[in-house]
């Protein structure tokens, strides 16, 4: 089969890109996805994200694990990654966060010309259909539905008040002119209509509405990429496994990798593009030496404090918790509201470890359930938890190959807490988080601290951090954009040294942004589509947005 564009991976980048490129009826677009269609109830129901936690069945989820981490007492980290159309936007907590404007200005100054915040803001707005309407910072007419939460719990408002009691200002828009503060997250959910309260994954936003209506768009699920096909230094297609058969999908114009921070570098290496020593170790012929492939892995490592509560009406293990969920199902089906619509991480904060900082360096996620060791340890009853993470860690890891089999998981080594400054900053964040959770506003809900009640010293707290910390699932950087010797793609996401091959996903981020990574990945794909096809549907919303930052 032959197409103009072959896109590998139907996640946040791939779903967005395939839908945008196929707006031009003159081009043939093929999107391949190893998983399913991403339409099941565990995707549509926001609370279905609980099924993606560690130890649960592998539904729509690669459920990767890291190699043992010395900084985490030799434990293996859990790395859920979406395996269906929509990718990780189909299994995440739906939090709509762009990061701090300074993060993008850093990219621009570091050699990624055209990626300043003024450059990317129009594309965030172009993607966004925000319930609050059009403004200088938000779009109202894009396909990605962004909503205020349907039914936030009162305990979440109490968390915000507790943060304010600790000197943190209230912030009702983390994507507004100021990021610092505490508030409720906006979420990627449908608002209004017959899908009110459902998750709006990238596939639900961009892809599902057009699949079957555009003869120039072919979507192949259950299709695993084996390698990128090369003719010298030019990508010509993708070899895939589908239904037990090996097929070739040819690309007249471009091949685009959208597999994410783990699978995109893996596929490049399987195709002979990467560090020659790594390729030769697995018997892979070197087609193009590119040493940065798989390097520069960055992620948000975090630690959780948990408290038991006597409050009812929350998610929980046991008969009462089950009753709450069962009771909530008809409410959600008929109104889109109630416990099934929760993102679990309803509230949060962006805080500074020191007041003289230009931007927050710590993020909190307040969760309306008990979470111990990232849900590896289960507890009956009700409770609440809070995550603290370092927003811009110094530590760097990598993604390598276990072997030359495309069906094998990549070898993931984030090197969590290998940097002393990261450890010190996380410790500082945990202490501030503990202050908030012990503030008067949460007193009516707070019963007992779950596993750190008697911990007093920094040394004791660091031991708990190393025994329980893990990722909050924001890996980036393994095909980084830039001009230095370790860059994999240029500022227009073209792989250095290989024609007709791009990478369009979170792996191209040169540094980790200060926040959740789904919205930035969709923005990246919107930009890539415009470069690849030309501005054939460059609508008035984007023109207006550009005028705001001109």
Coordinates of C-alpha atoms in Angstrom, one line a residue:
X1 CA 0.0 0.0 0.0
X2 CA 1.2 3.5 -0.8
X3 CA 0.4 6.8 0.8
X4 CA 1.7 10.3 0.9
X5 CA 2.2 10.2 4.7
X6 CA 2.7 7.2 7.0
X7 CA 2.3 8.0 10.7
X8 CA 3.4 5.6 13.3
X9 CA 1.5 5.8 16.6
X10 CA -2.0 7.0 17.2
X11 CA -1.4 8.9 20.4
X12 CA -1.6 12.6 21.2
X13 CA 0.8 13.5 18.4
X14 CA -0.3 10.9 15.8
X15 CA -4.1 11.3 16.2
X16 CA -3.7 15.1 15.9
X17 CA -1.4 15.0 13.0
X18 CA -3.4 12.4 11.0
X19 CA -6.6 14.4 11.4
X20 CA -4.9 17.7 10.4
X21 CA -3.0 16.3 7.4
X22 CA -6.1 14.5 6.0
X23 CA -8.0 17.8 5.9
X24 CA -6.3 18.2 2.5
X25 CA -8.3 15.8 0.3
X26 CA -5.4 15.8 -2.2
X27 CA -3.1 13.7 0.1
X28 CA -3.4 10.1 1.3
X29 CA -2.7 9.6 5.0
X30 CA -2.1 6.3 6.8
X31 CA -2.1 6.1 10.6
X32 CA -0.9 2.9 12.2
X33 CA -1.6 2.0 15.9
X34 CA -0.5 -1.2 17.7
X35 CA -3.5 -1.1 20.0
X36 CA -7.3 -0.7 19.6
X37 CA -9.6 2.1 18.6
X38 CA -9.7 3.8 22.1
X39 CA -13.5 4.0 22.2
X40 CA -14.2 1.6 25.2
X41 CA -15.9 2.7 28.4
X42 CA -12.7 2.6 30.4
X43 CA -11.5 5.4 28.1
X44 CA -14.7 7.3 27.9
X45 CA -15.3 7.2 31.7
X46 CA -12.7 9.5 33.3
X47 CA -12.6 7.4 36.5
X48 CA -11.5 4.4 34.3
X49 CA -8.0 5.8 34.6
X50 CA -7.8 3.9 37.9
X51 CA -7.5 0.7 35.8
X52 CA -4.2 1.9 34.5
X53 CA -2.4 1.9 37.8
X54 CA 0.4 -0.5 38.6
X55 CA -0.6 -4.1 38.9
X56 CA -3.9 -3.7 37.1
X57 CA -4.8 -5.6 33.9
X58 CA -2.9 -4.3 30.8
X59 CA -5.9 -2.7 29.1
X60 CA -5.0 0.0 26.5
X61 CA -1.6 0.2 28.2
X62 CA 1.9 -1.0 27.4
X63 CA 2.6 -1.0 31.2
X64 CA 6.3 -0.7 30.9
X65 CA 8.8 -0.8 33.8
X66 CA 12.2 0.7 34.2
X67 CA 15.3 -1.1 35.0
X68 CA 16.1 -1.2 38.8
X69 CA 16.8 2.4 40.0
X70 CA 19.7 2.8 42.5
X71 CA 18.1 6.2 43.6
X72 CA 14.9 4.4 44.5
X73 CA 16.5 1.6 46.6
X74 CA 16.8 -0.7 43.5
X75 CA 13.1 -0.6 42.8
X76 CA 11.7 -0.7 39.2
X77 CA 9.6 2.2 38.2
X78 CA 6.2 1.8 36.6
X79 CA 5.7 3.5 33.2
X80 CA 2.1 3.3 31.8
X81 CA 1.9 4.3 28.2
X82 CA -1.3 4.3 26.1
X83 CA -1.8 1.5 23.6
X84 CA -4.8 2.6 21.6
X85 CA -5.9 5.5 19.5
X86 CA -5.4 8.5 21.7
X87 CA -2.4 7.0 23.3
X88 CA -1.7 8.2 26.8
X89 CA -4.4 10.9 26.5
X90 CA -6.8 7.9 26.7
X91 CA -5.5 6.7 30.1
X92 CA -4.2 9.8 31.9
X93 CA -5.8 12.0 34.5
X94 CA -6.9 14.5 31.8
X95 CA -5.2 17.5 33.4
X96 CA -4.9 20.4 30.9
X97 CA -1.6 22.1 31.7
X98 CA 0.7 23.8 29.2
X99 CA 3.7 24.5 31.4
X100 CA 5.3 27.9 32.2
X101 CA 5.9 30.4 29.3
X102 CA 9.6 30.5 30.3
X103 CA 9.9 26.8 29.4
X104 CA 9.3 27.5 25.7
X105 CA 11.5 30.6 25.8
X106 CA 14.3 28.4 27.1
X107 CA 13.8 26.1 24.0
X108 CA 14.1 29.0 21.7
X109 CA 17.2 30.3 23.4
X110 CA 18.8 26.8 23.3
X111 CA 18.7 26.6 19.5
X112 CA 15.1 25.6 18.8
X113 CA 14.3 28.7 16.8
X114 CA 10.6 29.5 16.6
X115 CA 9.6 27.7 19.8
X116 CA 9.3 30.6 22.2
X117 CA 6.0 31.0 24.1
X118 CA 4.9 33.7 21.7
X119 CA 5.4 31.2 18.9
X120 CA 3.5 28.3 20.5
X121 CA 0.6 30.2 22.2
X122 CA -1.4 30.4 18.9
X123 CA -1.1 26.7 18.5
X124 CA -2.3 26.0 22.0
X125 CA -5.3 28.2 21.3
X126 CA -5.9 26.6 17.9
X127 CA -6.2 23.2 19.5
X128 CA -8.3 24.3 22.5
X129 CA -12.1 24.3 22.9
X130 CA -12.2 25.8 26.3
X131 CA -15.5 25.9 28.2
X132 CA -14.6 29.4 29.6
X133 CA -14.5 30.8 26.1
X134 CA -12.1 32.8 24.0
X135 CA -9.5 35.1 25.7
X136 CA -6.0 36.3 25.2
X137 CA -4.7 33.0 26.6
X138 CA -7.4 30.5 25.6
X139 CA -9.1 29.2 22.5
X140 CA -12.8 28.3 22.3
X141 CA -13.2 26.7 18.9
X142 CA -10.5 24.0 18.7
X143 CA -11.3 20.2 18.8
X144 CA -9.7 19.5 22.1
X145 CA -12.4 20.0 24.7
X146 CA -11.1 21.7 27.9
X147 CA -13.6 21.9 30.8
X148 CA -13.9 22.9 34.4
X149 CA -14.5 19.7 36.5
X150 CA -18.0 18.4 36.6
X151 CA -18.2 17.6 40.2
X152 CA -15.1 18.4 42.3
X153 CA -15.3 17.2 45.8
X154 CA -15.5 19.6 48.7
X155 CA -12.3 18.2 50.1
X156 CA -10.5 19.5 47.1
X157 CA -11.7 23.0 47.8
X158 CA -10.5 22.5 51.4
X159 CA -7.0 21.6 50.0
X160 CA -7.0 24.9 48.1
X161 CA -7.9 26.8 51.3
X162 CA -5.2 24.9 53.2
X163 CA -2.7 26.0 50.6
X164 CA -3.8 29.6 51.0
X165 CA -3.4 29.3 54.8
X166 CA 0.2 28.4 54.0
X167 CA 0.8 31.5 52.0
X168 CA 0.1 30.2 48.5
X169 CA -2.2 32.4 46.4
X170 CA -5.3 31.0 44.8
X171 CA -5.1 30.5 41.1
X172 CA -8.1 29.5 39.0
X173 CA -6.2 29.2 35.8
X174 CA -2.8 27.5 35.7
X175 CA -2.6 28.3 32.0
X176 CA -3.3 32.0 32.4
X177 CA -0.9 34.9 32.8
X178 CA 0.4 33.5 36.1
X179 CA 1.1 29.9 36.8
X180 CA 2.0 30.1 40.5
X181 CA -0.7 29.3 43.0
X182 CA -3.2 26.6 44.1
X183 CA -6.5 25.7 42.5
X184 CA -8.5 23.1 40.6
X185 CA -7.2 21.7 37.4
X186 CA -9.1 22.1 34.1
X187 CA -9.5 18.8 32.3
X188 CA -9.8 17.4 28.8
X189 CA -13.4 16.4 29.0
X190 CA -16.4 17.1 26.9
X191 CA -18.6 19.9 28.2
X192 CA -22.2 19.9 27.1
X193 CA -24.0 17.7 24.6
X194 CA -24.6 14.0 24.8
X195 CA -20.9 13.3 25.7
X196 CA -20.9 15.7 28.6
X197 CA -18.5 14.5 31.3
X198 CA -16.7 12.0 29.0
X199 CA -12.9 12.0 28.5
X200 CA -11.8 13.9 25.5
X201 CA -8.7 12.1 24.3
X202 CA -6.7 13.2 21.3
X203 CA -8.5 10.5 19.3
X204 CA -11.9 11.6 20.5
X205 CA -11.1 15.2 19.7
X206 CA -9.4 14.9 16.4
X207 CA -9.7 11.4 14.9
X208 CA -12.9 9.6 15.8
X209 CA -15.1 12.4 14.3
X210 CA -13.5 11.9 10.8
X211 CA -12.6 8.2 10.6
X212 CA -14.9 6.7 8.0
X213 CA -15.8 10.1 6.5
X214 CA -12.5 10.9 4.7
X215 CA -11.6 8.5 1.9
X216 CA -8.0 9.8 2.0
X217 CA -7.5 8.7 5.7
X218 CA -6.6 5.1 6.5
X219 CA -6.4 4.1 10.1
X220 CA -4.9 0.6 10.8
X221 CA -5.3 -0.6 14.4
X222 CA -3.7 -3.8 15.7
X223 CA -0.6 -2.9 13.5
X224 CA 2.9 -3.0 14.9
X225 CA 5.7 -1.1 13.3
X226 CA 8.8 -3.2 12.8
X227 CA 11.2 -0.7 11.2
X228 CA 11.4 2.4 9.1
X229 CA 12.4 1.6 5.5
X230 CA 15.3 3.6 4.1
X231 CA 16.7 4.1 0.6
X232 CA 20.2 5.5 1.5
X233 CA 19.5 8.5 3.6
X234 CA 15.8 8.8 2.7
X235 CA 12.8 7.3 4.5
X236 CA 10.5 5.5 2.0
X237 CA 8.0 3.7 4.2
X238 CA 7.4 1.4 7.2
X239 CA 7.5 -2.3 7.6
X240 CA 4.6 -3.5 9.8
X241 CA 3.2 -6.6 11.3
X242 CA -0.5 -6.9 10.9
X243 CA -2.6 -10.0 11.6
X244 CA 0.5 -12.2 11.6
X245 CA 1.7 -10.9 8.3
X246 CA 4.6 -8.6 7.4
X247 CA 3.5 -5.8 5.1
X248 CA 5.1 -2.7 3.7
X249 CA 3.5 0.8 3.8
X250 CA 5.2 3.1 1.4
X251 CA 5.3 6.9 1.9
X252 CA 5.6 9.2 -1.1
X253 CA 6.3 12.2 1.0
X254 CA 7.1 11.5 4.7
X255 CA 7.2 9.0 7.4
X256 CA 6.4 10.4 10.8
X257 CA 7.1 8.7 14.2
X258 CA 4.6 9.5 16.9
X259 CA 5.3 6.7 19.3
X260 CA 6.3 8.8 22.3
X261 CA 9.4 9.1 24.4
X262 CA 9.9 5.3 24.6
X263 CA 8.7 3.9 21.4
X264 CA 10.0 6.5 18.9
X265 CA 13.7 6.1 19.8
X266 CA 13.2 2.4 20.0
X267 CA 11.9 2.3 16.4
X268 CA 14.7 4.5 15.2
X269 CA 17.2 2.2 16.7
X270 CA 15.5 -0.9 15.3
X271 CA 15.8 0.9 11.9
X272 CA 19.5 1.3 12.2
X273 CA 19.4 5.0 13.3
X274 CA 21.2 5.8 16.5
X275 CA 24.4 5.3 18.5
X276 CA 26.5 2.8 16.5
X277 CA 27.7 1.0 19.6
X278 CA 24.1 0.4 20.8
X279 CA 23.0 -0.8 17.4
X280 CA 26.0 -3.1 16.9
X281 CA 25.5 -4.6 20.4
X282 CA 22.2 -6.0 19.1
X283 CA 23.3 -7.0 15.6
X284 CA 21.6 -4.1 13.9
X285 CA 23.3 -2.7 10.8
X286 CA 24.1 1.0 11.2
X287 CA 22.2 3.0 8.5
X288 CA 22.8 6.4 10.1
X289 CA 24.9 7.3 13.2
X290 CA 22.9 9.6 15.4
X291 CA 24.2 9.3 19.0
X292 CA 21.4 11.3 20.7
X293 CA 18.7 8.7 19.9
X294 CA 17.3 7.5 23.2
X295 CA 19.4 9.8 25.3
X296 CA 18.3 12.9 27.4
X297 CA 15.3 11.1 29.0
X298 CA 13.7 13.3 31.5
X299 CA 10.6 12.7 33.7
X300 CA 8.8 14.1 36.7
X301 CA 9.7 12.0 39.8
X302 CA 7.4 12.5 42.7
X303 CA 6.5 11.4 46.2
X304 CA 3.1 10.9 47.8
X305 CA 1.7 11.6 51.2
X306 CA -1.5 9.9 52.2
X307 CA -4.1 10.5 54.9
X308 CA -7.0 8.4 56.1
X309 CA -10.3 10.3 56.4
X310 CA -13.8 9.7 57.8
X311 CA -15.3 11.6 55.0
X312 CA -17.7 9.7 52.8
X313 CA -18.5 10.1 49.1
X314 CA -15.0 9.4 47.9
X315 CA -13.4 6.6 45.9
X316 CA -12.3 3.8 48.2
X317 CA -11.7 0.1 48.6
X318 CA -14.4 -1.9 50.4
X319 CA -18.2 -2.1 50.4
X320 CA -18.7 1.7 51.0
X321 CA -16.4 2.7 48.2
X322 CA -17.9 0.2 45.8
X323 CA -21.4 1.5 46.7
X324 CA -20.2 5.1 45.9
X325 CA -19.0 4.0 42.4
X326 CA -22.1 1.9 41.6
X327 CA -24.4 4.7 42.7
X328 CA -22.4 7.2 40.5
X329 CA -22.7 5.2 37.3
X330 CA -26.3 6.2 36.3
X331 CA -25.6 9.8 37.4
X332 CA -22.7 10.0 35.0
X333 CA -24.5 8.2 32.2
X334 CA -27.5 10.6 32.4
X335 CA -25.8 13.9 33.4
X336 CA -22.0 13.5 32.9
X337 CA -21.5 14.5 36.6
X338 CA -20.6 12.7 39.8
X339 CA -17.8 10.5 40.9
X340 CA -17.3 8.8 37.5
X341 CA -16.3 12.1 36.0
X342 CA -13.5 12.7 38.4
X343 CA -9.9 13.0 37.3
X344 CA -8.9 11.9 40.9
X345 CA -6.2 14.5 40.8
X346 CA -8.7 17.3 41.2
X347 CA -6.6 20.0 42.8
X348 CA -3.0 21.1 42.7
X349 CA -0.5 23.9 43.0
X350 CA 2.6 25.3 41.4
X351 CA 4.9 26.6 44.0
X352 CA 8.4 28.1 44.3
X353 CA 11.0 26.6 46.6
X354 CA 12.4 30.1 47.0
X355 CA 10.5 33.4 46.5
X356 CA 13.2 35.0 44.3
X357 CA 12.7 32.3 41.6
X358 CA 11.2 33.5 38.3
X359 CA 8.8 30.5 38.0
X360 CA 7.5 27.6 40.1
X361 CA 9.9 24.7 40.4
X362 CA 7.5 22.3 42.3
X363 CA 4.1 21.0 41.4
X364 CA 1.4 19.4 43.6
X365 CA -1.4 17.0 42.6
X366 CA -4.2 16.6 45.3
X367 CA -5.9 13.2 44.9
X368 CA -9.3 12.3 46.4
X369 CA -8.3 8.7 47.3
X370 CA -5.6 6.8 49.2
X371 CA -2.5 6.3 47.1
X372 CA 0.4 4.4 48.6
X373 CA 3.6 3.7 46.6
X374 CA 1.8 4.7 43.4
X375 CA -1.1 2.3 44.1
X376 CA 1.2 -0.7 44.5
X377 CA 0.0 -1.0 48.1
X378 CA -3.8 -1.1 48.6
X379 CA -5.7 0.1 51.7
X380 CA -9.3 -0.3 52.5
X381 CA -11.5 2.7 53.5
X382 CA -11.3 6.3 52.4
X383 CA -8.5 8.9 52.3
X384 CA -6.8 11.6 50.4
X385 CA -3.3 12.0 49.0
X386 CA -1.0 14.6 47.5
X387 CA 1.9 14.2 45.1
X388 CA 4.9 16.6 45.0
X389 CA 7.2 16.6 42.0
X390 CA 10.3 18.5 40.8
X391 CA 9.4 20.3 37.7
X392 CA 12.8 20.6 36.0
X393 CA 15.0 17.8 37.2
X394 CA 18.7 17.8 36.5
X395 CA 18.9 14.1 36.2
X396 CA 19.0 12.5 32.8
X397 CA 18.3 8.9 31.8
X398 CA 18.1 7.0 28.5
X399 CA 16.1 4.5 26.5
X400 CA 17.9 1.6 24.9
X401 CA 17.1 -1.7 23.4
X402 CA 16.7 -5.0 25.3
X403 CA 17.2 -6.8 22.0
X404 CA 16.4 -6.4 18.2
X405 CA 12.9 -7.8 18.5
X406 CA 10.2 -5.0 17.7
X407 CA 7.8 -6.8 20.1
X408 CA 10.1 -6.4 23.1
X409 CA 9.7 -3.5 25.5
X410 CA 12.4 -0.8 25.3
X411 CA 15.0 -0.7 28.1
X412 CA 14.0 2.4 30.2
X413 CA 16.5 3.9 32.7
X414 CA 15.4 7.3 34.0
X415 CA 18.1 7.4 36.7
X416 CA 15.6 8.8 39.2
X417 CA 17.0 10.8 42.1
X418 CA 20.6 10.3 40.9
X419 CA 21.2 14.1 41.2
X420 CA 21.7 15.5 44.7
X421 CA 19.9 18.8 43.8
X422 CA 16.8 16.9 42.7
X423 CA 16.7 15.0 46.0
X424 CA 17.1 18.2 48.0
X425 CA 14.4 20.0 46.0
X426 CA 11.9 17.1 46.2
X427 CA 12.5 16.9 50.0
X428 CA 11.8 20.6 50.2
X429 CA 8.6 20.1 48.2
X430 CA 7.4 17.2 50.4
X431 CA 7.9 19.3 53.5
X432 CA 5.8 22.2 52.0
X433 CA 3.2 19.7 50.9
X434 CA 3.1 18.2 54.4
X435 CA 2.6 21.7 55.9
X436 CA -0.4 22.2 53.6
X437 CA -2.0 18.8 54.4
X438 CA -1.7 19.6 58.1
X439 CA -3.3 23.1 57.8
X440 CA -6.6 23.9 59.5
X441 CA -8.7 23.9 56.4
X442 CA -8.2 20.1 56.1
X443 CA -8.8 19.4 59.8
X444 CA -12.4 18.2 59.3
X445 CA -11.2 15.6 56.8
X446 CA -7.8 14.6 58.2
X447 CA -7.8 11.5 60.4
X448 CA -4.3 9.9 60.3
X449 CA -1.2 10.1 58.2
X450 CA -0.8 6.8 56.5
X451 CA 2.9 5.8 56.6
X452 CA 4.9 8.9 57.6
X453 CA 3.1 10.0 60.8
X454 CA 6.2 9.6 63.0
X455 CA 8.8 10.8 60.5
X456 CA 10.5 14.0 61.8
X457 CA 14.0 14.4 60.4
X458 CA 15.1 15.1 56.8
X459 CA 17.1 11.9 56.9
X460 CA 14.0 9.9 57.8
X461 CA 11.9 11.6 55.1
X462 CA 14.5 11.0 52.5
X463 CA 14.5 7.3 53.3
X464 CA 10.8 7.3 52.7
X465 CA 11.2 9.2 49.5
X466 CA 13.7 6.7 48.1
X467 CA 11.4 3.8 49.2
X468 CA 8.2 5.1 47.6
X469 CA 9.0 7.8 45.0
X470 CA 8.2 7.1 41.3
X471 CA 7.3 8.9 38.1
X472 CA 4.2 10.9 37.6
X473 CA 4.3 9.7 34.0
X474 CA 5.7 12.6 31.9
X475 CA 8.7 11.2 30.0
X476 CA 10.2 13.4 27.3
X477 CA 13.4 14.3 25.5
X478 CA 14.7 11.1 23.9
X479 CA 14.6 12.4 20.3
X480 CA 15.4 16.0 21.3
X481 CA 15.1 19.0 19.1
X482 CA 18.2 21.2 18.6
X483 CA 21.4 21.9 16.8
X484 CA 24.0 20.3 19.0
X485 CA 25.7 17.0 18.5
X486 CA 23.1 15.1 20.6
X487 CA 20.1 16.5 18.9
X488 CA 17.9 14.1 16.9
X489 CA 15.6 16.5 15.1
X490 CA 15.8 20.0 13.9
X491 CA 13.5 22.9 14.8
X492 CA 10.9 21.6 12.3
X493 CA 11.1 18.1 13.8
X494 CA 13.0 16.6 10.8
X495 CA 15.5 13.8 11.7
X496 CA 19.0 15.1 11.2
X497 CA 20.6 13.4 8.2
X498 CA 17.6 11.5 7.0
X499 CA 15.2 13.0 4.4
X500 CA 11.4 12.5 4.7
X501 CA 11.5 11.4 8.3
X502 CA 10.1 13.4 11.3
X503 CA 9.4 12.8 14.9
X504 CA 6.2 14.4 16.3
X505 CA 5.7 13.6 20.0
X506 CA 6.9 14.4 23.5
X507 CA 10.3 12.9 22.7
X508 CA 11.3 16.0 20.8
X509 CA 11.1 18.3 23.8
X510 CA 14.7 19.3 24.6
X511 CA 13.9 20.0 28.2
X512 CA 10.9 19.0 30.4
X513 CA 8.3 21.6 30.7
X514 CA 7.0 22.7 34.1
X515 CA 3.7 20.8 34.1
X516 CA 1.8 18.0 32.5
X517 CA 2.8 17.0 29.0
X518 CA -0.3 16.1 27.1
X519 CA -1.4 19.6 26.0
X520 CA 2.2 20.5 24.8
X521 CA 2.4 17.3 22.7
X522 CA -0.9 18.2 20.9
X523 CA 0.5 21.7 20.3
X524 CA 3.6 20.2 18.8
X525 CA 1.5 18.1 16.4
X526 CA -0.6 21.1 15.4
X527 CA 2.6 23.0 14.5
X528 CA 4.0 20.0 12.6
X529 CA 0.9 19.6 10.5
X530 CA 1.0 23.2 9.5
X531 CA 4.6 22.9 8.3
X532 CA 3.9 19.7 6.5
X533 CA 0.8 20.6 4.6
X534 CA 1.0 24.3 4.4
X535 CA -1.6 26.6 6.0
X536 CA -4.6 25.3 4.0
X537 CA -6.9 25.4 7.1
X538 CA -5.2 28.1 9.0
X539 CA -8.3 29.5 10.5
X540 CA -9.2 32.9 11.9
X541 CA -8.7 31.7 15.5
X542 CA -5.0 31.2 14.9
X543 CA -4.7 34.5 12.9
X544 CA -6.3 36.3 15.8
X545 CA -4.1 34.5 18.3
X546 CA -1.0 35.5 16.4
X547 CA -2.0 39.2 16.5
X548 CA -2.1 39.0 20.3
X549 CA 1.5 38.0 20.6
X550 CA 2.8 40.0 17.6

